């Protein structure tokens, strides 16, 4: 705009001076070129001084087991639902949310493999390789593989799962393997993931060293995924809380926890959000779990010239893991009315003993007076 206004004024001045015999036509052309160059330089300086503001929305959900256990028959299983309704059935109730964000992250708590060499354990979780399209057809860009079912079918099952994800273009974190994803706006998101069920230096080291590696590789935003806690317990144990604080101190911008199969609360620590457990989400490992409450976590990060700002803009959207209450039909469905209200009240209750985080009636993350130590 500035250039369009300056140049005509100079041209008028040049014509006036030329008419008075004070400048030649060639001199007027030189003046015009000089003004154009100066104006372009000024515009470039203004462009550099104008900050580039970028917003990146992250969506995260809990355990996604895209297949049954080895103990289940075909009737009523995840396989039967896939054969009946197809790959787009399972995330139909959440696809629009996943498509509207910049990056969707799920905990893939199963292998996607044809391997038959089952490791001896109580529950082995496996889906077919083609089930990866459940993810890709619903705009899931990344998965966490750091969990206690990654080796359910040995190294063969893990290797095939990794190959399936790579061929589908889904990034994943698993122990030493960290992943980066670049958004359309150029922000680089890094993922690090490891099972923390064993409270040892090796597993914690995967997270610590992975964060450092991602930062060295230029990640603007780092999400750490920890598989931890006690199944069925709505409150994090002391180990979870200590490690969570360590993970933030090591440089993570967001921590997503899984494994308890139920929701746990949120904590804000040094301006970063810790989701201790997002519970189950699309869970083929149980045909009718008693607790069907879950939630979609969303956070929007703001960057100014690639520098993350300190504001927190986050929400949870209450969900049920099933569209029906009498069984698990493996189709997560948004909670409404009293069901929504109850889940939000539960999340406030789960967060209250140790956290200043809470949620308003719409699921917006808010700060409140801390109630516990």
CSV table of C-alpha atoms in Angstrom, one decimal:
chain,number,residue,atom,x,y,z
A,1,UNK,CA,0.0,0.0,0.0
A,2,UNK,CA,2.8,2.4,0.9
A,3,UNK,CA,4.5,1.9,-2.5
A,4,UNK,CA,1.3,2.7,-4.5
A,5,UNK,CA,0.9,6.0,-2.7
A,6,UNK,CA,4.6,7.2,-2.8
A,7,UNK,CA,5.4,6.6,-6.4
A,8,UNK,CA,2.7,8.7,-8.0
A,9,UNK,CA,3.6,11.7,-5.8
A,10,UNK,CA,7.3,11.4,-6.9
A,11,UNK,CA,6.3,11.2,-10.6
A,12,UNK,CA,4.2,14.4,-10.2
A,13,UNK,CA,7.2,16.1,-8.6
A,14,UNK,CA,9.5,14.9,-11.3
A,15,UNK,CA,7.2,16.3,-14.1
A,16,UNK,CA,7.0,19.6,-12.3
A,17,UNK,CA,10.8,19.9,-12.1
A,18,UNK,CA,11.3,18.8,-15.6
A,19,UNK,CA,8.8,21.4,-16.8
A,20,UNK,CA,10.9,24.1,-15.0
A,21,UNK,CA,14.1,23.0,-16.8
A,22,UNK,CA,15.7,21.8,-13.7
A,23,UNK,CA,15.9,18.0,-14.5
A,24,UNK,CA,16.3,16.1,-17.7
A,25,UNK,CA,14.0,13.2,-18.7
A,26,UNK,CA,16.8,10.7,-18.0
A,27,UNK,CA,17.3,12.2,-14.6
A,28,UNK,CA,13.6,11.8,-13.9
A,29,UNK,CA,13.8,8.1,-14.8
A,30,UNK,CA,16.7,7.6,-12.5
A,31,UNK,CA,14.8,9.3,-9.6
A,32,UNK,CA,11.8,7.0,-10.3
A,33,UNK,CA,13.9,3.9,-10.2
A,34,UNK,CA,15.6,5.0,-7.0
A,35,UNK,CA,12.3,5.7,-5.3
A,36,UNK,CA,11.0,2.3,-6.4
A,37,UNK,CA,14.0,0.5,-5.0
A,38,UNK,CA,13.8,2.5,-1.7
A,39,UNK,CA,10.1,1.7,-1.4
A,40,UNK,CA,10.8,-2.0,-2.0
A,41,UNK,CA,13.5,-2.0,0.6
A,42,UNK,CA,11.1,-0.3,3.1
A,43,UNK,CA,8.4,-2.9,2.4
A,44,UNK,CA,10.9,-5.8,2.9
A,45,UNK,CA,12.0,-4.2,6.3
A,46,UNK,CA,8.4,-3.9,7.3
A,47,UNK,CA,7.7,-7.5,6.4
A,48,UNK,CA,10.7,-8.6,8.5
A,49,UNK,CA,9.5,-6.6,11.4
A,50,UNK,CA,5.9,-8.0,11.2
A,51,UNK,CA,5.8,-11.1,13.4
A,52,UNK,CA,4.7,-14.4,11.9
A,53,UNK,CA,2.0,-15.9,14.1
A,54,UNK,CA,1.2,-19.5,13.7
A,55,UNK,CA,-1.4,-21.6,15.6
A,56,UNK,CA,-1.1,-25.4,15.7
A,57,UNK,CA,-4.0,-27.6,17.1
A,58,UNK,CA,-3.1,-31.0,18.6
A,59,UNK,CA,-5.7,-33.7,19.3
A,60,UNK,CA,-4.9,-36.7,21.4
A,61,UNK,CA,-6.9,-39.8,22.5
A,62,UNK,CA,-6.1,-42.8,24.6
A,63,UNK,CA,-5.8,-46.5,24.0
A,64,UNK,CA,-6.8,-47.6,20.5
A,65,UNK,CA,-6.8,-51.4,20.2
A,66,UNK,CA,-7.8,-52.2,16.6
A,67,UNK,CA,-8.4,-55.9,17.1
A,68,UNK,CA,-9.5,-58.4,19.7
A,69,UNK,CA,-7.6,-60.5,22.3
A,70,UNK,CA,-6.5,-64.0,21.5
A,71,UNK,CA,-9.3,-65.3,23.8
A,72,UNK,CA,-12.2,-63.8,21.9
A,73,UNK,CA,-14.3,-65.6,19.3
A,74,UNK,CA,-15.5,-63.9,16.1
A,75,UNK,CA,-19.0,-63.1,17.2
A,76,UNK,CA,-19.2,-59.6,18.6
A,77,UNK,CA,-15.5,-59.0,18.1
A,78,UNK,CA,-13.7,-56.1,16.5
A,79,UNK,CA,-13.1,-58.3,13.4
A,80,UNK,CA,-16.8,-58.9,13.0
A,81,UNK,CA,-17.6,-55.2,13.2
A,82,UNK,CA,-14.9,-54.5,10.6
A,83,UNK,CA,-16.3,-57.1,8.3
A,84,UNK,CA,-19.8,-55.8,8.7
A,85,UNK,CA,-19.3,-52.1,8.7
A,86,UNK,CA,-15.9,-51.4,7.1
A,87,UNK,CA,-12.9,-49.3,8.0
A,88,UNK,CA,-14.7,-46.0,8.3
A,89,UNK,CA,-17.2,-47.2,10.9
A,90,UNK,CA,-15.0,-47.0,14.0
A,91,UNK,CA,-14.0,-43.3,14.0
A,92,UNK,CA,-17.1,-42.0,12.3
A,93,UNK,CA,-18.1,-40.2,15.5
A,94,UNK,CA,-14.8,-38.3,15.9
A,95,UNK,CA,-13.5,-38.0,12.3
A,96,UNK,CA,-14.6,-34.4,11.9
A,97,UNK,CA,-12.5,-33.4,15.0
A,98,UNK,CA,-9.5,-35.2,13.7
A,99,UNK,CA,-9.8,-33.7,10.3
A,100,UNK,CA,-10.0,-30.1,11.7
A,101,UNK,CA,-6.7,-30.2,13.6
A,102,UNK,CA,-3.1,-30.1,12.5
A,103,UNK,CA,-2.0,-33.3,14.2
A,104,UNK,CA,-3.9,-36.2,15.7
A,105,UNK,CA,-2.1,-38.6,18.1
A,106,UNK,CA,-3.4,-42.0,19.4
A,107,UNK,CA,-1.9,-44.7,21.5
A,108,UNK,CA,-1.9,-47.8,19.3
A,109,UNK,CA,-2.1,-50.6,21.9
A,110,UNK,CA,-1.8,-53.6,19.6
A,111,UNK,CA,0.2,-54.8,16.7
A,112,UNK,CA,-1.0,-54.7,13.1
A,113,UNK,CA,0.4,-57.9,11.8
A,114,UNK,CA,-0.2,-61.4,10.4
A,115,UNK,CA,2.4,-62.9,12.8
A,116,UNK,CA,1.2,-66.0,14.7
A,117,UNK,CA,4.1,-66.4,17.1
A,118,UNK,CA,2.2,-65.2,20.2
A,119,UNK,CA,4.2,-64.3,23.3
A,120,UNK,CA,2.8,-66.2,26.4
A,121,UNK,CA,0.7,-63.7,28.4
A,122,UNK,CA,-2.8,-63.1,29.6
A,123,UNK,CA,-4.0,-60.9,26.8
A,124,UNK,CA,-2.4,-60.5,23.4
A,125,UNK,CA,-3.7,-57.7,21.2
A,126,UNK,CA,-3.5,-57.9,17.4
A,127,UNK,CA,-5.3,-56.3,14.4
A,128,UNK,CA,-4.9,-57.0,10.7
A,129,UNK,CA,-2.3,-54.9,8.7
A,130,UNK,CA,-5.1,-53.4,6.6
A,131,UNK,CA,-6.7,-52.0,9.8
A,132,UNK,CA,-4.2,-49.1,9.4
A,133,UNK,CA,-6.7,-47.6,7.1
A,134,UNK,CA,-8.9,-47.0,10.1
A,135,UNK,CA,-6.3,-44.5,11.1
A,136,UNK,CA,-5.4,-43.0,7.8
A,137,UNK,CA,-9.0,-42.6,6.6
A,138,UNK,CA,-9.7,-40.5,9.7
A,139,UNK,CA,-6.8,-38.1,9.6
A,140,UNK,CA,-4.7,-39.8,12.3
A,141,UNK,CA,-1.1,-38.6,11.6
A,142,UNK,CA,0.8,-40.1,14.6
A,143,UNK,CA,0.7,-43.0,17.1
A,144,UNK,CA,2.5,-44.0,20.2
A,145,UNK,CA,3.9,-47.5,20.2
A,146,UNK,CA,5.5,-47.4,23.6
A,147,UNK,CA,3.2,-49.7,25.5
A,148,UNK,CA,3.0,-53.2,27.1
A,149,UNK,CA,1.5,-54.8,24.0
A,150,UNK,CA,4.1,-53.8,21.4
A,151,UNK,CA,5.8,-57.2,21.6
A,152,UNK,CA,2.6,-59.4,21.9
A,153,UNK,CA,3.6,-61.2,18.8
A,154,UNK,CA,7.4,-60.9,19.1
A,155,UNK,CA,9.8,-59.0,17.0
A,156,UNK,CA,8.1,-60.1,13.9
A,157,UNK,CA,4.8,-58.6,15.0
A,158,UNK,CA,6.5,-55.3,15.9
A,159,UNK,CA,8.5,-55.1,12.7
A,160,UNK,CA,5.5,-55.6,10.5
A,161,UNK,CA,3.6,-53.0,12.5
A,162,UNK,CA,6.3,-50.5,12.0
A,163,UNK,CA,6.4,-51.3,8.3
A,164,UNK,CA,2.7,-50.9,8.0
A,165,UNK,CA,2.7,-47.5,9.7
A,166,UNK,CA,5.6,-46.3,7.6
A,167,UNK,CA,4.1,-47.3,4.3
A,168,UNK,CA,0.8,-45.6,5.4
A,169,UNK,CA,2.6,-42.4,6.2
A,170,UNK,CA,1.8,-42.5,10.0
A,171,UNK,CA,4.6,-41.3,12.2
A,172,UNK,CA,5.3,-43.2,15.4
A,173,UNK,CA,7.4,-42.9,18.6
A,174,UNK,CA,8.8,-46.0,20.2
A,175,UNK,CA,11.8,-46.1,22.6
A,176,UNK,CA,14.9,-44.9,20.7
A,177,UNK,CA,12.8,-44.2,17.6
A,178,UNK,CA,11.5,-40.6,17.6
A,179,UNK,CA,9.4,-39.1,14.9
A,180,UNK,CA,8.8,-35.7,13.5
A,181,UNK,CA,5.8,-34.3,11.6
A,182,UNK,CA,5.8,-31.0,9.8
A,183,UNK,CA,2.5,-29.1,9.6
A,184,UNK,CA,1.3,-27.1,6.6
A,185,UNK,CA,2.4,-24.0,8.3
A,186,UNK,CA,5.9,-25.3,8.8
A,187,UNK,CA,5.8,-26.1,12.5
A,188,UNK,CA,7.7,-29.3,13.3
A,189,UNK,CA,6.1,-31.6,15.9
A,190,UNK,CA,8.2,-34.2,17.6
A,191,UNK,CA,6.9,-37.5,19.2
A,192,UNK,CA,8.7,-39.6,21.8
A,193,UNK,CA,7.1,-42.6,23.4
A,194,UNK,CA,8.0,-45.4,25.8
A,195,UNK,CA,6.4,-47.7,28.3
A,196,UNK,CA,7.1,-46.6,31.8
A,197,UNK,CA,5.5,-49.6,33.6
A,198,UNK,CA,9.1,-50.5,34.7
A,199,UNK,CA,10.3,-47.7,36.9
A,200,UNK,CA,13.9,-47.9,35.7
A,201,UNK,CA,16.5,-45.5,34.2
A,202,UNK,CA,16.5,-47.2,30.8
A,203,UNK,CA,12.8,-46.5,30.1
A,204,UNK,CA,12.9,-43.0,31.5
A,205,UNK,CA,16.1,-42.5,29.4
A,206,UNK,CA,14.2,-43.2,26.2
A,207,UNK,CA,12.0,-40.1,27.0
A,208,UNK,CA,14.8,-37.9,28.2
A,209,UNK,CA,17.2,-38.7,25.3
A,210,UNK,CA,14.3,-38.6,22.8
A,211,UNK,CA,13.4,-35.1,23.8
A,212,UNK,CA,17.0,-34.0,23.5
A,213,UNK,CA,17.3,-35.6,20.0
A,214,UNK,CA,14.1,-34.0,18.8
A,215,UNK,CA,15.2,-30.6,19.9
A,216,UNK,CA,18.6,-31.1,18.2
A,217,UNK,CA,16.7,-32.0,15.0
A,218,UNK,CA,14.8,-28.7,15.2
A,219,UNK,CA,11.4,-29.7,16.6
A,220,UNK,CA,9.3,-26.7,17.5
A,221,UNK,CA,6.8,-28.7,19.7
A,222,UNK,CA,7.6,-31.9,21.5
A,223,UNK,CA,4.9,-34.3,22.8
A,224,UNK,CA,6.0,-37.1,25.2
A,225,UNK,CA,3.9,-40.2,25.6
A,226,UNK,CA,4.2,-42.3,28.8
A,227,UNK,CA,2.4,-45.7,29.3
A,228,UNK,CA,2.2,-46.0,33.1
A,229,UNK,CA,0.1,-46.2,36.2
A,230,UNK,CA,-2.3,-48.7,37.8
A,231,UNK,CA,-5.1,-50.2,35.7
A,232,UNK,CA,-8.5,-49.0,36.9
A,233,UNK,CA,-7.1,-46.3,39.2
A,234,UNK,CA,-8.3,-42.7,38.5
A,235,UNK,CA,-5.4,-41.1,40.3
A,236,UNK,CA,-1.7,-41.0,39.3
A,237,UNK,CA,0.7,-42.7,41.7
A,238,UNK,CA,3.8,-41.0,43.1
A,239,UNK,CA,6.0,-42.5,40.4
A,240,UNK,CA,3.8,-41.0,37.6
A,241,UNK,CA,3.8,-37.6,39.2
A,242,UNK,CA,7.6,-37.5,39.7
A,243,UNK,CA,8.4,-38.7,36.3
A,244,UNK,CA,5.8,-36.4,34.7
A,245,UNK,CA,7.6,-33.4,36.3
A,246,UNK,CA,10.9,-34.8,35.1
A,247,UNK,CA,9.6,-35.1,31.5
A,248,UNK,CA,8.5,-31.5,31.5
A,249,UNK,CA,11.9,-30.4,33.0
A,250,UNK,CA,13.6,-32.3,30.2
A,251,UNK,CA,11.8,-30.1,27.7
A,252,UNK,CA,8.5,-31.7,26.7
A,253,UNK,CA,5.7,-29.3,25.8
A,254,UNK,CA,2.9,-31.7,26.4
A,255,UNK,CA,2.7,-35.1,28.1
A,256,UNK,CA,0.0,-37.7,27.2
A,257,UNK,CA,-0.4,-40.7,29.5
A,258,UNK,CA,-2.1,-44.0,28.9
A,259,UNK,CA,-2.5,-47.6,30.3
A,260,UNK,CA,-4.9,-47.4,33.3
A,261,UNK,CA,-7.9,-47.9,30.8
A,262,UNK,CA,-9.8,-45.1,32.7
A,263,UNK,CA,-9.5,-41.4,32.8
A,264,UNK,CA,-7.1,-39.7,35.2
A,265,UNK,CA,-6.8,-36.0,35.9
A,266,UNK,CA,-4.7,-33.2,34.3
A,267,UNK,CA,-2.0,-31.1,35.9
A,268,UNK,CA,-0.4,-27.9,34.8
A,269,UNK,CA,3.3,-27.9,35.7
A,270,UNK,CA,5.6,-25.0,34.7
A,271,UNK,CA,3.1,-23.9,32.2
A,272,UNK,CA,2.8,-27.3,30.5
A,273,UNK,CA,-0.1,-29.7,30.5
A,274,UNK,CA,0.2,-33.3,31.8
A,275,UNK,CA,-2.6,-35.7,30.9
A,276,UNK,CA,-2.1,-38.5,33.2
A,277,UNK,CA,-4.4,-40.9,31.4
A,278,UNK,CA,-6.9,-40.5,28.6
A,279,UNK,CA,-8.3,-43.9,29.2
A,280,UNK,CA,-9.6,-46.2,26.5
A,281,UNK,CA,-10.9,-44.8,23.2
A,282,UNK,CA,-11.5,-47.3,20.4
A,283,UNK,CA,-10.8,-50.4,22.4
A,284,UNK,CA,-11.3,-53.8,20.7
A,285,UNK,CA,-9.8,-55.7,23.7
A,286,UNK,CA,-12.9,-55.7,25.8
A,287,UNK,CA,-16.4,-56.3,24.6
A,288,UNK,CA,-18.1,-54.6,27.5
A,289,UNK,CA,-15.9,-52.6,29.9
A,290,UNK,CA,-17.7,-51.3,32.9
A,291,UNK,CA,-16.2,-47.8,32.7
A,292,UNK,CA,-16.9,-46.4,29.2
A,293,UNK,CA,-15.9,-42.8,29.9
A,294,UNK,CA,-13.2,-41.3,27.8
A,295,UNK,CA,-12.3,-37.9,26.4
A,296,UNK,CA,-10.7,-36.2,23.4
A,297,UNK,CA,-8.0,-33.8,24.4
A,298,UNK,CA,-7.3,-30.7,22.3
A,299,UNK,CA,-4.7,-28.0,22.7
A,300,UNK,CA,-3.8,-25.1,20.5
A,301,UNK,CA,-0.3,-23.8,20.6
A,302,UNK,CA,0.6,-20.4,19.4
A,303,UNK,CA,4.0,-19.6,17.8
A,304,UNK,CA,5.4,-16.1,17.1
A,305,UNK,CA,8.3,-16.4,14.6
A,306,UNK,CA,8.6,-20.1,15.6
A,307,UNK,CA,8.8,-19.3,19.3
A,308,UNK,CA,6.2,-21.0,21.4
A,309,UNK,CA,4.1,-18.6,23.6
A,310,UNK,CA,3.3,-19.3,27.2
A,311,UNK,CA,-0.5,-19.2,26.9
A,312,UNK,CA,-2.5,-22.4,27.4
A,313,UNK,CA,-5.6,-22.9,25.2
A,314,UNK,CA,-7.0,-26.5,25.8
A,315,UNK,CA,-10.2,-28.4,26.0
A,316,UNK,CA,-11.5,-31.9,26.6
A,317,UNK,CA,-14.5,-33.2,24.8
A,318,UNK,CA,-16.3,-35.9,26.8
A,319,UNK,CA,-16.8,-39.2,24.9
A,320,UNK,CA,-18.0,-42.7,25.5
A,321,UNK,CA,-16.0,-45.5,24.0
A,322,UNK,CA,-19.2,-47.0,22.6
A,323,UNK,CA,-22.4,-45.6,20.9
A,324,UNK,CA,-24.4,-47.9,23.2
A,325,UNK,CA,-24.4,-48.4,26.9
A,326,UNK,CA,-25.0,-52.2,27.1
A,327,UNK,CA,-21.9,-53.3,25.2
A,328,UNK,CA,-18.8,-52.0,23.4
A,329,UNK,CA,-19.5,-51.5,19.7
A,330,UNK,CA,-16.0,-50.0,19.2
A,331,UNK,CA,-17.4,-46.7,18.0
A,332,UNK,CA,-16.4,-43.7,20.2
A,333,UNK,CA,-19.3,-41.3,20.5
A,334,UNK,CA,-19.4,-37.8,21.9
A,335,UNK,CA,-21.2,-37.5,25.2
A,336,UNK,CA,-24.1,-35.1,25.6
A,337,UNK,CA,-26.4,-33.8,28.3
A,338,UNK,CA,-26.0,-35.4,31.7
A,339,UNK,CA,-23.4,-37.8,30.4
A,340,UNK,CA,-21.2,-34.9,29.3
A,341,UNK,CA,-21.7,-33.1,32.6
A,342,UNK,CA,-20.8,-36.2,34.6
A,343,UNK,CA,-17.6,-36.8,32.7
A,344,UNK,CA,-16.5,-33.2,33.2
A,345,UNK,CA,-17.3,-33.4,36.9
A,346,UNK,CA,-15.3,-36.6,37.1
A,347,UNK,CA,-12.3,-35.0,35.4
A,348,UNK,CA,-12.5,-32.1,37.9
A,349,UNK,CA,-12.6,-34.6,40.8
A,350,UNK,CA,-9.7,-36.6,39.4
A,351,UNK,CA,-7.6,-33.5,39.0
A,352,UNK,CA,-8.5,-31.7,42.3
A,353,UNK,CA,-6.1,-33.4,44.8
A,354,UNK,CA,-2.9,-32.4,43.1
A,355,UNK,CA,-3.7,-29.9,40.3
A,356,UNK,CA,-4.7,-26.3,39.6
A,357,UNK,CA,-6.3,-27.5,36.4
A,358,UNK,CA,-10.0,-27.8,36.0
A,359,UNK,CA,-12.7,-27.6,33.4
A,360,UNK,CA,-15.8,-25.4,32.9
A,361,UNK,CA,-19.2,-26.7,31.8
A,362,UNK,CA,-18.0,-26.6,28.1
A,363,UNK,CA,-14.8,-28.6,28.8
A,364,UNK,CA,-12.5,-25.6,28.6
A,365,UNK,CA,-9.3,-26.0,30.6
A,366,UNK,CA,-9.2,-23.4,33.4
A,367,UNK,CA,-7.1,-22.6,36.4
A,368,UNK,CA,-8.5,-22.7,39.8
A,369,UNK,CA,-7.2,-22.5,43.4
A,370,UNK,CA,-5.0,-25.5,44.1
A,371,UNK,CA,-6.7,-27.8,46.6
A,372,UNK,CA,-3.9,-30.3,47.4
A,373,UNK,CA,-0.2,-30.9,47.5
